[in-house]
Short mmCIF file of C-alpha atoms in Angstrom, two decimals:
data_model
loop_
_atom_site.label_atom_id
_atom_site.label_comp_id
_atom_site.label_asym_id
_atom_site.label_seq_id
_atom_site.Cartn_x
_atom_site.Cartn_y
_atom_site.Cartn_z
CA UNK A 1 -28.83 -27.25 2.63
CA UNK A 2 -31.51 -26.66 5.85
CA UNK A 3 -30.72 -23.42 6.89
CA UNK A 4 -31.25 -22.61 10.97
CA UNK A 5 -29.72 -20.18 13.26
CA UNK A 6 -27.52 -21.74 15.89
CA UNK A 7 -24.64 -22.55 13.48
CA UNK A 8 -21.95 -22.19 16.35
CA UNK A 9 -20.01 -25.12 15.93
CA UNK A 10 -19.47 -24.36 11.85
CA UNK A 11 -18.87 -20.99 12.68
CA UNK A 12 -16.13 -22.46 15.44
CA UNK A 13 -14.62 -24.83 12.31
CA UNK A 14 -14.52 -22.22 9.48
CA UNK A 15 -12.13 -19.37 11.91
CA UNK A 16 -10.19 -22.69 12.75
CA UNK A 17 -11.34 -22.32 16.31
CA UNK A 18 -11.39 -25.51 18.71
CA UNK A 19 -14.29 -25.94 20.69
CA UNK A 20 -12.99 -24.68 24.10
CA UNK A 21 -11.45 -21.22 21.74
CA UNK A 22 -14.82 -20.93 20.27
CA UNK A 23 -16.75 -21.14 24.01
CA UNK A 24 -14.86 -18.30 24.84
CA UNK A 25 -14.58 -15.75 21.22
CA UNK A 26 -18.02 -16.29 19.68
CA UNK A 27 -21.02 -15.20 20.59
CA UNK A 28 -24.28 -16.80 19.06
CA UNK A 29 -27.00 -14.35 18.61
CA UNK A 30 -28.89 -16.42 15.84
CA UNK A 31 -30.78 -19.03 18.49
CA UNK A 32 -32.67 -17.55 21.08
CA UNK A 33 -31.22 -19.80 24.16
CA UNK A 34 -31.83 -18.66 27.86
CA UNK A 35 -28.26 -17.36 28.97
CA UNK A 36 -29.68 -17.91 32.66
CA UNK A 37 -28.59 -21.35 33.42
CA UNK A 38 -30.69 -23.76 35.44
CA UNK A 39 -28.87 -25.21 38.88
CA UNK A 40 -27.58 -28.41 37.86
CA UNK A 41 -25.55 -29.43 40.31
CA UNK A 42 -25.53 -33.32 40.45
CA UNK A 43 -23.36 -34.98 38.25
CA UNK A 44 -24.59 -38.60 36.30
CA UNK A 45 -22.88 -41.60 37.81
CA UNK A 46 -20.97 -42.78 34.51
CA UNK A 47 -22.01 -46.55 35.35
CA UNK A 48 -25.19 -45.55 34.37
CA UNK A 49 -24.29 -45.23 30.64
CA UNK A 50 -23.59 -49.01 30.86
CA UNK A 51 -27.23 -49.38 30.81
CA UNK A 52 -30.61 -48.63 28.84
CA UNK A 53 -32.39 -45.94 29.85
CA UNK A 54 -35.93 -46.42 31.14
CA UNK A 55 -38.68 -47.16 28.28
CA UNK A 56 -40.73 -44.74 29.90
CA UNK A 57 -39.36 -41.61 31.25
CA UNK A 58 -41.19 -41.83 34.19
CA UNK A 59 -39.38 -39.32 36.47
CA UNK A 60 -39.05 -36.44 33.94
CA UNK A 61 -43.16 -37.21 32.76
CA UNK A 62 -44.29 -36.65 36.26
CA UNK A 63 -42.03 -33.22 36.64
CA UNK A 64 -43.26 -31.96 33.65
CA UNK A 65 -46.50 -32.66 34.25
CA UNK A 66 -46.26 -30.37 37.71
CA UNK A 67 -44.35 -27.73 35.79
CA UNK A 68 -47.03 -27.39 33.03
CA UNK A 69 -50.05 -28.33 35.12
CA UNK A 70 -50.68 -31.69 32.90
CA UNK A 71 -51.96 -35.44 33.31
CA UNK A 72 -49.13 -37.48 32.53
CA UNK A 73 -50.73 -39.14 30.53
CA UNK A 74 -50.78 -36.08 28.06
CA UNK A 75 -47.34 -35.81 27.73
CA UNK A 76 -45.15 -37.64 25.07
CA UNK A 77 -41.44 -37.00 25.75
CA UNK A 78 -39.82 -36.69 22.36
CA UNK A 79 -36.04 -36.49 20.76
CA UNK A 80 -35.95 -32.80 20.58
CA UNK A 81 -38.94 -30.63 18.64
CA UNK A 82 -37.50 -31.18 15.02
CA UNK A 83 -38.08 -35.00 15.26
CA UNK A 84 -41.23 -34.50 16.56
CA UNK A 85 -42.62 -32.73 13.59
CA UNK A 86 -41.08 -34.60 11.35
CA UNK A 87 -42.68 -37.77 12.64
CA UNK A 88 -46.02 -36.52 13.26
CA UNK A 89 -46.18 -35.83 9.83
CA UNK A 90 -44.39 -39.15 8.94
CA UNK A 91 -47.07 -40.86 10.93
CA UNK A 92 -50.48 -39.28 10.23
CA UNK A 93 -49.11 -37.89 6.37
CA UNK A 94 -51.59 -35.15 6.15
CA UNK A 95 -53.69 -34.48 2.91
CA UNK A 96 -53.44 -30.93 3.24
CA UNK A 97 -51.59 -28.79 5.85
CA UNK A 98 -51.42 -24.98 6.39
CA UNK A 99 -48.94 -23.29 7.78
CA UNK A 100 -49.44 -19.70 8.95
CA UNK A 101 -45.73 -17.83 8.32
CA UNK A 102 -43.59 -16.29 8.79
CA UNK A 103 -42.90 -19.96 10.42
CA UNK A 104 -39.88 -22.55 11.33
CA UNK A 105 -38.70 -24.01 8.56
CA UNK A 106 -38.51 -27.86 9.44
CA UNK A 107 -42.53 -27.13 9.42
CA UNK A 108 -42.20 -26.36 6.28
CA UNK A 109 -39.82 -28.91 4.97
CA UNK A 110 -42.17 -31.67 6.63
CA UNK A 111 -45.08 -30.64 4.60
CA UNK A 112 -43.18 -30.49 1.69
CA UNK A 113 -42.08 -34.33 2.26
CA UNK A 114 -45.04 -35.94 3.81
CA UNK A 115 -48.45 -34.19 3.07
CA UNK A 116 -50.18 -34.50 -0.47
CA UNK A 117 -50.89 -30.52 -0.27
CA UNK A 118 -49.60 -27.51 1.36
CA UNK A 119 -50.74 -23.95 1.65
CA UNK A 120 -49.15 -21.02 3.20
CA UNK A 121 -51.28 -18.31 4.91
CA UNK A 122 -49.51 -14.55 5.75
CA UNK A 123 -49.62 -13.47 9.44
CA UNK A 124 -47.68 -10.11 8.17
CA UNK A 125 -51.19 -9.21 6.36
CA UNK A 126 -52.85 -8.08 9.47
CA UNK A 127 -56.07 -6.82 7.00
CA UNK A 128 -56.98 -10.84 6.27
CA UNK A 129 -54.99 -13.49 7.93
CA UNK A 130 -57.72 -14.25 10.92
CA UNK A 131 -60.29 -14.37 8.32
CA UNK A 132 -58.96 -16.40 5.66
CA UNK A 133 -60.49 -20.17 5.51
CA UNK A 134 -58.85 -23.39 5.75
CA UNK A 135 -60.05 -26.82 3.79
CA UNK A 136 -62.40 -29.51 6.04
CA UNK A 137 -59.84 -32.00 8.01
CA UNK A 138 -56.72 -29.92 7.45
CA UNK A 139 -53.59 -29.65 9.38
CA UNK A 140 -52.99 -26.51 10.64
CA UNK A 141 -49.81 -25.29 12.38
CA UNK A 142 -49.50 -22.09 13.97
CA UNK A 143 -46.31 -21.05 16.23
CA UNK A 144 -46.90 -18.46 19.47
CA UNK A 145 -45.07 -16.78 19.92
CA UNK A 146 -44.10 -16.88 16.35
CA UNK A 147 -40.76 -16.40 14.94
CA UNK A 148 -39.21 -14.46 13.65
CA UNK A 149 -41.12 -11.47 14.83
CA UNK A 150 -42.12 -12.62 18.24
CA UNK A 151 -45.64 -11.88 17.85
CA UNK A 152 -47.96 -13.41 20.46
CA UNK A 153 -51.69 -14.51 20.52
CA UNK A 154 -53.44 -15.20 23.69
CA UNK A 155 -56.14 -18.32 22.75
CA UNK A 156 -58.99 -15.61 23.69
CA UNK A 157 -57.34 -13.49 20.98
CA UNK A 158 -57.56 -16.41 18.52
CA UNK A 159 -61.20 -17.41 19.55
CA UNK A 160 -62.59 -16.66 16.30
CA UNK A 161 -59.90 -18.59 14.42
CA UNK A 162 -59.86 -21.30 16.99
CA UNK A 163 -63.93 -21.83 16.00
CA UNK A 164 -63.07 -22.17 12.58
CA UNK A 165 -60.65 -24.55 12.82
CA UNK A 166 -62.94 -26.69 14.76
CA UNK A 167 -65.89 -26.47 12.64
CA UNK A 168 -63.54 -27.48 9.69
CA UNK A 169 -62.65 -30.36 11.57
CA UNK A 170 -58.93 -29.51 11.26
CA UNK A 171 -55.47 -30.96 13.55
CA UNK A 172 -54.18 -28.35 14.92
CA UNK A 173 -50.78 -27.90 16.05
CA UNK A 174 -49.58 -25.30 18.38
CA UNK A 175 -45.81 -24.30 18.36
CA UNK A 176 -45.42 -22.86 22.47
CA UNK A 177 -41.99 -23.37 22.15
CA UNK A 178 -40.83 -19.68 23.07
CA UNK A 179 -44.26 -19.25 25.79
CA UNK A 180 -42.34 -20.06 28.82
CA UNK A 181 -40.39 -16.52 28.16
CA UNK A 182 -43.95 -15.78 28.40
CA UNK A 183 -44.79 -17.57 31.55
CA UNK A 184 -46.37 -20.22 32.52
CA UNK A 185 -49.53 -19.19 33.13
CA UNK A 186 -52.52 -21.41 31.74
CA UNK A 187 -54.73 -18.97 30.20
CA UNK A 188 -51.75 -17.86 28.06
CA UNK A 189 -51.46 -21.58 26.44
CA UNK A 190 -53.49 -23.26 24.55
CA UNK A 191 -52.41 -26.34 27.05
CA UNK A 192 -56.29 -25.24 28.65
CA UNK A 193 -58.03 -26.54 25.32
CA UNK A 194 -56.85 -30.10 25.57
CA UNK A 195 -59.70 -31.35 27.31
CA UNK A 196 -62.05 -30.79 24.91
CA UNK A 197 -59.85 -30.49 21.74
CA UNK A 198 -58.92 -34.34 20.75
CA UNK A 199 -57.03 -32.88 17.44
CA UNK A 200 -54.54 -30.57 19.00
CA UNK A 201 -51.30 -30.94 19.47
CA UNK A 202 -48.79 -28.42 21.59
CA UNK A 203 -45.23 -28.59 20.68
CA UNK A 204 -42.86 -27.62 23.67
CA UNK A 205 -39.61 -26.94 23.42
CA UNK A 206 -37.40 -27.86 26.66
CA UNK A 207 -34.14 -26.86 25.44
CA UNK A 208 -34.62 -23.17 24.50
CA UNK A 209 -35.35 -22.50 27.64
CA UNK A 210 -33.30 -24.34 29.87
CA UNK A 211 -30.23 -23.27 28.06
CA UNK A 212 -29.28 -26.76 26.96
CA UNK A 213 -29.77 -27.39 22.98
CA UNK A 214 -27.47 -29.70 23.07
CA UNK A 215 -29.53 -31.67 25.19
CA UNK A 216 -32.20 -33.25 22.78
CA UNK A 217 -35.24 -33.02 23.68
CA UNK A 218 -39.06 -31.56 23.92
CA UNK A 219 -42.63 -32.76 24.91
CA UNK A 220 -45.84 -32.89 22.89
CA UNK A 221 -49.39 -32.54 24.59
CA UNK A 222 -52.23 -33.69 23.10
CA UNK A 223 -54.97 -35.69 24.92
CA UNK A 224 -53.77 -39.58 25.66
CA UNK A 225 -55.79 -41.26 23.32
CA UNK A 226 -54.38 -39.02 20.49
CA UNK A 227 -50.92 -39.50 21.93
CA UNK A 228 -51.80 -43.43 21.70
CA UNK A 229 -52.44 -43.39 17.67
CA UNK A 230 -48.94 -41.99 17.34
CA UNK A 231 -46.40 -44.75 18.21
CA UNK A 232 -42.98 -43.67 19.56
CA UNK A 233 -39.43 -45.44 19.17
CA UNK A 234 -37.88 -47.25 22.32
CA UNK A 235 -36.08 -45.01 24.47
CA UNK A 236 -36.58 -41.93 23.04
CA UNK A 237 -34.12 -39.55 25.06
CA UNK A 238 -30.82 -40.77 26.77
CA UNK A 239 -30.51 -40.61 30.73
CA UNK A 240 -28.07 -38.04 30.69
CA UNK A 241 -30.86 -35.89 28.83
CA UNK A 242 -33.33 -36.81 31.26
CA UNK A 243 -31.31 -36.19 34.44
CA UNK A 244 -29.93 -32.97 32.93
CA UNK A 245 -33.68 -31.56 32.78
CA UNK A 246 -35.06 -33.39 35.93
CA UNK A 247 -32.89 -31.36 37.90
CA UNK A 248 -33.49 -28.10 35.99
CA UNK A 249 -37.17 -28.29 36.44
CA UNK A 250 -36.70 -28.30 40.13
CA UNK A 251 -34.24 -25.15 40.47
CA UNK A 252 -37.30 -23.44 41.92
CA UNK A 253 -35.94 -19.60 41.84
CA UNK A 254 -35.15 -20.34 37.71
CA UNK A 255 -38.20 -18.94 36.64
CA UNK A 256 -37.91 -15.78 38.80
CA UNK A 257 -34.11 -15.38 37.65
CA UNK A 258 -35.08 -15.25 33.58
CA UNK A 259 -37.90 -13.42 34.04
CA UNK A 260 -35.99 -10.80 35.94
CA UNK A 261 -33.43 -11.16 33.06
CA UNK A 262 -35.28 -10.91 30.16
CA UNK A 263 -37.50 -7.65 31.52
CA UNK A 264 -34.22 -5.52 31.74
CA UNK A 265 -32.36 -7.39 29.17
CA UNK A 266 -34.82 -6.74 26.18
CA UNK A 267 -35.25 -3.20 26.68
CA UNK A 268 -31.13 -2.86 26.77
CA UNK A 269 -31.07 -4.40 23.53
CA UNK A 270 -34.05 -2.66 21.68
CA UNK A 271 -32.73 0.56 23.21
CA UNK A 272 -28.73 -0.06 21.85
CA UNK A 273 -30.10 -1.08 18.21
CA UNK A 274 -32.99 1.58 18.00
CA UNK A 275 -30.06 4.20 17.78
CA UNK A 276 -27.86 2.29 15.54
CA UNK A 277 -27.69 3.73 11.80
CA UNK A 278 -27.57 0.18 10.68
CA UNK A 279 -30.87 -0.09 11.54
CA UNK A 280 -33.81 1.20 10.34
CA UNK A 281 -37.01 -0.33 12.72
CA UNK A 282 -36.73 -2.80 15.85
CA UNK A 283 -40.50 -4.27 15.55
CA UNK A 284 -42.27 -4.93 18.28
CA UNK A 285 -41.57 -8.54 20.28
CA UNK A 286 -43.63 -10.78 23.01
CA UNK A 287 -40.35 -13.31 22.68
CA UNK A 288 -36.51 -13.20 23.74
CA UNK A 289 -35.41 -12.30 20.47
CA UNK A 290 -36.08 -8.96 18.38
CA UNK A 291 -36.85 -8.50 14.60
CA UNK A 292 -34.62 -5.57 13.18
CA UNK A 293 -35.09 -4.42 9.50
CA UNK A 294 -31.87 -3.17 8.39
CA UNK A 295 -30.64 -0.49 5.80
CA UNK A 296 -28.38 -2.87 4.14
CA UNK A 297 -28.64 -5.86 3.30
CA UNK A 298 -29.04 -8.20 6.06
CA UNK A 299 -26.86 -11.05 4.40
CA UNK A 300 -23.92 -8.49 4.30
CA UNK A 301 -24.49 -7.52 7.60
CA UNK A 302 -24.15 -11.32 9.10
CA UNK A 303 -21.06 -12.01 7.11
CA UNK A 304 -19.29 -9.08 8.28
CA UNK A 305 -20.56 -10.23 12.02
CA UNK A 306 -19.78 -13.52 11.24
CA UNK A 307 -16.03 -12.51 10.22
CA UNK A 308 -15.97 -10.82 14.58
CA UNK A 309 -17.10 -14.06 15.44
CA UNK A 310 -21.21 -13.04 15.86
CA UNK A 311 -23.75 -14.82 14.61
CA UNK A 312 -27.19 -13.39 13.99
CA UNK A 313 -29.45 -14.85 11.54
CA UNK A 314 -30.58 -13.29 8.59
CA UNK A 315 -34.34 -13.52 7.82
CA UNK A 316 -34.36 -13.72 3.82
CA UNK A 317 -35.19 -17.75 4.51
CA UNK A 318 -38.76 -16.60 6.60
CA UNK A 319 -39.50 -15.03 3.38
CA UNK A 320 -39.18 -11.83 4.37
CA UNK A 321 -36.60 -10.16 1.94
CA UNK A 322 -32.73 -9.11 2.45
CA UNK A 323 -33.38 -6.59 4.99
CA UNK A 324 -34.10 -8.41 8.26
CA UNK A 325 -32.59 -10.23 10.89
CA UNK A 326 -33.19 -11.62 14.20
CA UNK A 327 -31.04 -11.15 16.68
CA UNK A 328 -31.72 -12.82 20.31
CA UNK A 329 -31.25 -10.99 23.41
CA UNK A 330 -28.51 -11.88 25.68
CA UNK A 331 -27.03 -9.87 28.19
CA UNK A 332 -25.78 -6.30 28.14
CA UNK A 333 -22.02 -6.75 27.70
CA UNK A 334 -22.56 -9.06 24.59
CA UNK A 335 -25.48 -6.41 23.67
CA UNK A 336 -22.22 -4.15 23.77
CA UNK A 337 -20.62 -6.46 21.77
CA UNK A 338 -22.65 -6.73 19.03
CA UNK A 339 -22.93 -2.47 18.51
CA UNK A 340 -19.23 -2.97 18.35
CA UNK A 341 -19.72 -5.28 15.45
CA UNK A 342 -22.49 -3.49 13.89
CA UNK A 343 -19.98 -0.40 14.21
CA UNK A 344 -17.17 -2.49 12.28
CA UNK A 345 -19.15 -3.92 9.75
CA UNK A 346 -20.83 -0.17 9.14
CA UNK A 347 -17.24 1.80 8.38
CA UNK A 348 -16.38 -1.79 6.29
CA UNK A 349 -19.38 -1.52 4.31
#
């Protein structure tokens, strides 16, 4: 079984919780979803349903494009993120891909189905990662800022790697799903390469974001004629996803609201588990979610959560041992929530 974070409605089914009990006892820590909530105000005519939704997404192209300073034309609007890996790879069926990890796992799992060779290369060994080669024509995915550690890498940062990966000739995919906690800010994307960069891809997320992961769906960049060798099914989100985001793109004081959020937010939460006895280091983060190494073992830990109705996800799936997990900041009163659990599951354990 795939194993993500997010797990909130089987969480919901296993304490025998309906949906509307569950909305107001759990908490999800395990996905890192904005709890600032776009102004979405207008509500979809329900005669609309009766009918297909545009072939081309025109509307929600064009206020993307504003939103992340793009041609239209360089922006393929996709079934959520997970689909589009899984069918880039279905489509182009690399011969070898590397992944730099810690990484997402459907990257992973893609490689493992679709490309004739796979290689892994470690970001957590800071002596040789930016050195380390990669075969002629590869494809190469790297996430920023990565999870599960949050780590972020400006592209002037990654010049040198960025250099090699063009005189190898390699595709290159760029995972920005978590940048917009970031900003929006060109130089801190790779979105300013395009131009010149015909094998690059950037993955964006919509839905982390904009609070809505139960809407499906993200955006890939790439320069149009790339875009054009990679053919896309017939109406690839529903109008009630695309009206949904339309009208969260143009809440024009969202930006200002999460940033504010997340500045004061963060620190509250590093601050609350630095203290804790449970836990032994909060690492460093660029995202909005923390990496915390634990003192016991970090499957124990989210079981006894779990049983309070808290999910966090444990990190043993990243690779990374039984004694991490990442937790996603929220607000202070769940922050406050979660020492409580921490507390319960300590005198427990």
């Amino acid at each position: 079984m795939r194993e993500h974070g997010g797990q909130f409605f089987a969480l919901a089914q296993q304490l025998g919780y309906s949906n509307e009990q569950a909305l107001m006892k759990l908490i999800d820590l395990s996905a890192s979803i904005n709890p600032i909530k776009p102004l979405v105000e207008r509500r979809l005519n329900p005669d609309l349903l009766r009918h297909y939704p545009p072939l081309d997404p025109a509307d929600l192209r064009d206020a993307l494009a504003k939103k992340f300073a793009l041609r239209g034309s360089q922006i393929c609007i996709t079934n959520g993120i997970s689909s589009a890996i899984l069918n880039l790879f279905a489509h182009f069926r690399p011969a070898h891909t590397v992944l730099y990890t810690p990484i997402y796992s459907e990257y992973q799992r893609a490689a493992n189905i679709y490309s004739q060779q796979s290689s892994e290369i470690s970001r957590r060994d800071n002596s040789t990662w930016l050195h380390q080669p990669v075969p002629k024509n590869a494809w190469v995915v790297w996430v920023n800022p990565s999870t599960p550690d949050g780590h972020y890498y400006s592209p002037e940062q990654l010049a040198p790697l960025i250099a090699h990966w063009k005189e190898q000739d390699c595709w290159v995919l760029v995972d920005e799903s978590f940048l917009p906690f970031i900003g929006f800010e060109a130089t801190s994307s790779f979105r300013g390469l395009l131009k010149e960069w015909p094998r690059l891809f950037i993955l964006q997320s919509l839905t982390k974001y904009y609070a809505c992961p139960g809407v499906r769906i993200g955006a890939v960049f790439a320069q149009s004629d790339t875009l054009n060798q990679w053919p896309q099914p017939s109406w690839p989100i529903s109008t009630r996803d695309s009206d949904y985001l339309i009208q969260a793109l143009q809440d024009s004081d969202f930006d200002r609201r999460s940033q504010a959020w997340l500045s004061d937010a963060k620190v509250d939460l590093v601050n609350q588990l630095s203290s804790h006895p449970l836990i032994e280091q909060v690492c460093p983060t660029n995202a909005n979610f923390v990496l915390v190494k634990t003192r016991q073992p970090a499957r124990l830990l989210s079981l006894g959560l779990q049983q309070q109705g808290i999910l966090v996800r444990a990190c043993d799936s990243f690779g990374l041992g039984d004694c991490y997990l990442r937790i996603a900041v929220q607000t202070p009163a769940i922050h406050q929530r979660l020492i409580a659990g921490l507390n319960k599951t300590d005198v427990a354990l």
